[in-house]
Amino acid sequence: MQNKKSSRKRYHQPYLKFMGYLKENNIHLNEISDVLDGITVQTISQKNHGWADYSMTEINKICDHFKISIEMFRINKH
């Protein structure tokens, strides 16, 4: 069987600062799911890794809940 190359494209680079914050503070994706009214953990993971994107409303909810800066979601373009 021949492997097909995925045509799936990232929306953006991963949110490395945000993912680092989650890891450093032992925050699990199910906590983000609760903040965002039940968005699945899989969807949150996809958003964190760039395969989907958060809406501004979702980013604002996360920042307000965890008292973090929106800068966590800024992507450094090299």
Coordinates of N, CA, C and O in Angstrom, one line a residue:
M1 N 0.8 -1.2 0.0 CA 0.0 0.0 0.0 C 0.9 1.2 0.0 O 1.9 1.3 0.7
Q2 N 0.5 2.2 -0.8 CA 1.3 3.4 -0.9 C 0.8 4.4 0.1 O -0.4 4.7 0.2
N3 N 1.7 5.1 0.8 CA 1.3 6.1 1.8 C 1.1 7.4 1.0 O 2.0 7.9 0.2
K4 N 0.0 8.0 1.3 CA -0.3 9.4 0.7 C 0.2 10.4 1.6 O 0.0 10.3 2.9
K5 N 0.8 11.4 1.1 CA 1.3 12.5 1.9 C 0.1 13.4 2.3 O -0.8 13.7 1.4
S6 N 0.0 13.8 3.5 CA -1.2 14.5 4.0 C -1.2 15.9 3.4 O -0.1 16.6 3.3
S7 N -2.3 16.3 3.0 CA -2.5 17.7 2.4 C -2.9 18.7 3.5 O -3.2 19.8 3.3
R8 N -2.9 18.1 4.7 CA -3.3 19.0 5.9 C -2.3 20.0 6.1 O -1.1 19.8 6.1
K9 N -2.7 21.2 6.4 CA -1.8 22.4 6.6 C -2.1 23.0 7.9 O -3.3 23.2 8.3
R10 N -1.0 23.4 8.6 CA -1.2 24.1 9.9 C -1.7 25.5 9.6 O -1.4 26.2 8.6
Y11 N -2.6 26.0 10.5 CA -3.1 27.3 10.5 C -2.0 28.3 11.0 O -1.9 29.4 10.5
H12 N -1.2 27.9 11.9 CA -0.2 28.7 12.5 C 0.8 27.8 13.2 O 0.6 26.6 13.4
Q13 N 1.9 28.4 13.6 CA 2.9 27.7 14.4 C 2.3 27.4 15.8 O 1.4 28.0 16.2
P14 N 2.8 26.3 16.4 CA 2.3 26.0 17.8 C 2.5 27.1 18.8 O 3.4 27.9 18.7
Y15 N 1.5 27.2 19.7 CA 1.6 28.2 20.8 C 2.5 27.7 21.8 O 2.1 27.2 22.9
L16 N 3.8 27.8 21.6 CA 4.8 27.2 22.5 C 4.8 27.9 23.9 O 5.0 27.2 24.9
K17 N 4.7 29.2 23.9 CA 4.6 29.9 25.2 C 3.5 29.4 26.1 O 3.6 29.1 27.2
F18 N 2.3 29.3 25.4 CA 1.1 28.8 26.2 C 1.3 27.4 26.6 O 1.0 27.0 27.7
M19 N 1.8 26.5 25.7 CA 2.0 25.1 26.1 C 3.0 25.0 27.2 O 2.9 24.2 28.1
G20 N 4.0 25.8 27.2 CA 5.0 25.8 28.2 C 4.4 26.3 29.6 O 4.7 25.7 30.6
Y21 N 3.6 27.3 29.5 CA 2.9 27.7 30.7 C 2.0 26.6 31.3 O 2.0 26.4 32.5
L22 N 1.3 25.9 30.5 CA 0.4 24.8 30.9 C 1.3 23.7 31.6 O 1.0 23.3 32.7
K23 N 2.4 23.4 31.0 CA 3.3 22.4 31.6 C 3.9 22.8 32.9 O 3.9 22.1 33.9
E24 N 4.4 24.0 32.9 CA 5.1 24.5 34.1 C 4.1 24.6 35.3 O 4.5 24.5 36.5
N25 N 2.8 24.9 35.0 CA 1.8 25.0 36.1 C 0.9 23.8 36.2 O -0.1 23.9 36.9
N26 N 1.3 22.7 35.6 CA 0.6 21.4 35.8 C -0.9 21.6 35.5 O -1.7 21.1 36.2
I27 N -1.2 22.3 34.4 CA -2.5 22.5 33.9 C -2.8 21.6 32.8 O -2.1 21.6 31.8
H28 N -3.9 20.8 32.9 CA -4.2 19.8 32.0 C -5.2 20.3 31.0 O -6.0 21.3 31.3
L29 N -5.3 19.7 29.8 CA -6.1 20.2 28.7 C -7.6 20.1 29.1 O -8.4 20.9 28.7
N30 N -8.0 19.2 30.0 CA -9.4 19.1 30.4 C -9.8 20.3 31.2 O -10.9 20.7 31.2
E31 N -8.8 21.0 31.9 CA -9.1 22.3 32.6 C -9.4 23.4 31.5 O -10.3 24.2 31.8
I32 N -8.7 23.4 30.4 CA -9.0 24.3 29.4 C -10.4 24.0 28.8 O -11.2 24.9 28.5
S33 N -10.7 22.8 28.6 CA -12.0 22.3 28.1 C -13.1 22.9 29.0 O -14.1 23.3 28.5
D34 N -12.9 22.8 30.3 CA -13.9 23.3 31.2 C -14.1 24.8 31.0 O -15.2 25.3 31.1
V35 N -13.0 25.5 30.9 CA -13.1 27.0 30.7 C -13.8 27.4 29.4 O -14.5 28.3 29.4
L36 N -13.6 26.6 28.4 CA -14.2 26.8 27.1 C -15.5 26.1 26.9 O -15.9 25.8 25.8
D37 N -16.2 25.8 28.0 CA -17.5 25.2 27.9 C -17.6 23.9 27.1 O -18.4 23.7 26.3
G38 N -16.6 23.0 27.4 CA -16.7 21.7 26.9 C -16.1 21.4 25.6 O -16.3 20.3 25.0
I39 N -15.3 22.3 25.0 CA -14.5 21.9 23.8 C -13.7 20.7 24.1 O -13.1 20.7 25.2
T40 N -13.6 19.8 23.2 CA -12.9 18.5 23.5 C -11.4 18.8 23.7 O -10.8 19.7 23.1
V41 N -10.8 17.9 24.5 CA -9.4 17.9 24.7 C -8.6 17.8 23.4 O -7.6 18.4 23.2
Q42 N -9.1 16.9 22.5 CA -8.5 16.7 21.2 C -8.5 18.0 20.4 O -7.5 18.4 19.8
T43 N -9.6 18.8 20.4 CA -9.7 20.0 19.7 C -8.7 21.1 20.3 O -8.0 21.8 19.6
I44 N -8.6 21.1 21.6 CA -7.7 22.0 22.3 C -6.2 21.7 21.9 O -5.4 22.6 21.6
S45 N -5.9 20.4 21.9 CA -4.6 20.0 21.5 C -4.3 20.4 20.0 O -3.2 20.9 19.7
Q46 N -5.3 20.3 19.1 CA -5.1 20.7 17.8 C -4.9 22.2 17.7 O -4.0 22.7 16.9
K47 N -5.6 23.0 18.5 CA -5.4 24.4 18.5 C -4.1 24.8 19.0 O -3.4 25.7 18.4
N48 N -3.6 24.2 20.1 CA -2.3 24.5 20.6 C -1.2 24.2 19.7 O -0.2 24.8 19.6
H49 N -1.3 23.1 18.9 CA -0.3 22.7 17.9 C -0.4 23.3 16.5 O 0.4 23.0 15.7
G50 N -1.4 24.1 16.3 CA -1.5 24.9 15.1 C -2.4 24.3 14.0 O -2.5 24.8 12.9
W51 N -3.0 23.2 14.3 CA -3.9 22.5 13.3 C -5.3 23.2 13.2 O -6.0 22.9 12.3
A52 N -5.6 23.9 14.2 CA -6.8 24.7 14.3 C -6.5 26.0 15.0 O -5.4 26.1 15.5
D53 N -7.4 26.9 15.2 CA -7.1 28.1 15.9 C -8.2 28.5 16.9 O -9.4 28.2 16.7
Y54 N -7.8 29.2 17.9 CA -8.7 29.7 18.9 C -9.4 30.9 18.4 O -8.7 31.7 17.6
S55 N -10.6 31.2 18.8 CA -11.2 32.5 18.5 C -10.7 33.5 19.5 O -10.2 33.1 20.6
M56 N -10.9 34.7 19.2 CA -10.5 35.7 20.2 C -11.3 35.6 21.5 O -10.8 35.8 22.6
T57 N -12.6 35.2 21.4 CA -13.4 35.0 22.6 C -12.8 33.9 23.4 O -12.7 34.0 24.6
E58 N -12.3 32.8 22.8 CA -11.7 31.7 23.5 C -10.4 32.2 24.2 O -10.2 31.8 25.4
I59 N -9.6 32.9 23.5 CA -8.3 33.4 24.0 C -8.6 34.3 25.2 O -8.0 34.2 26.3
N60 N -9.6 35.2 25.1 CA -9.9 36.1 26.2 C -10.4 35.3 27.4 O -10.0 35.6 28.5
K61 N -11.2 34.3 27.2 CA -11.7 33.5 28.3 C -10.5 32.8 29.0 O -10.5 32.7 30.3
I62 N -9.6 32.2 28.3 CA -8.4 31.5 28.8 C -7.6 32.5 29.6 O -7.2 32.3 30.8
C63 N -7.3 33.7 29.0 CA -6.5 34.7 29.7 C -7.1 35.2 31.0 O -6.5 35.4 32.0
D64 N -8.4 35.5 30.9 CA -9.1 35.9 32.1 C -9.1 34.9 33.2 O -8.9 35.2 34.4
H65 N -9.4 33.6 32.8 CA -9.5 32.6 33.8 C -8.1 32.3 34.5 O -8.1 32.2 35.7
F66 N -7.0 32.3 33.7 CA -5.7 31.9 34.3 C -4.9 33.2 34.6 O -3.8 33.0 35.1
K67 N -5.5 34.3 34.4 CA -4.8 35.6 34.7 C -3.4 35.7 34.0 O -2.4 36.0 34.6
I68 N -3.5 35.4 32.7 CA -2.3 35.4 31.9 C -2.4 36.5 30.8 O -3.5 36.9 30.5
S69 N -1.3 36.8 30.2 CA -1.3 37.8 29.1 C -1.7 37.2 27.8 O -1.3 36.0 27.5
I70 N -2.3 37.9 26.9 CA -2.6 37.5 25.6 C -1.3 37.2 24.8 O -1.3 36.5 23.8
E71 N -0.2 37.7 25.3 CA 1.1 37.5 24.7 C 1.5 36.0 24.6 O 2.3 35.6 23.8
M72 N 0.8 35.2 25.5 CA 1.0 33.7 25.4 C 0.6 33.2 24.1 O 1.1 32.1 23.7
F73 N -0.2 33.9 23.4 CA -0.7 33.4 22.1 C -0.1 34.1 20.9 O -0.5 33.9 19.8
R74 N 0.9 34.9 21.2 CA 1.7 35.5 20.1 C 2.7 34.5 19.5 O 3.3 33.8 20.2
I75 N 2.7 34.5 18.2 CA 3.6 33.6 17.5 C 4.8 34.3 17.0 O 4.6 35.3 16.3
N76 N 6.0 33.8 17.3 CA 7.2 34.4 16.8 C 7.5 33.9 15.4 O 7.6 32.7 15.2
K77 N 7.5 34.8 14.4 CA 7.8 34.4 13.0 C 9.3 34.6 12.8 O 9.7 35.8 13.0
H78 N 9.9 33.6 12.3 CA 11.4 33.8 12.1 C 11.7 34.1 10.6 O 11.1 33.7 9.7

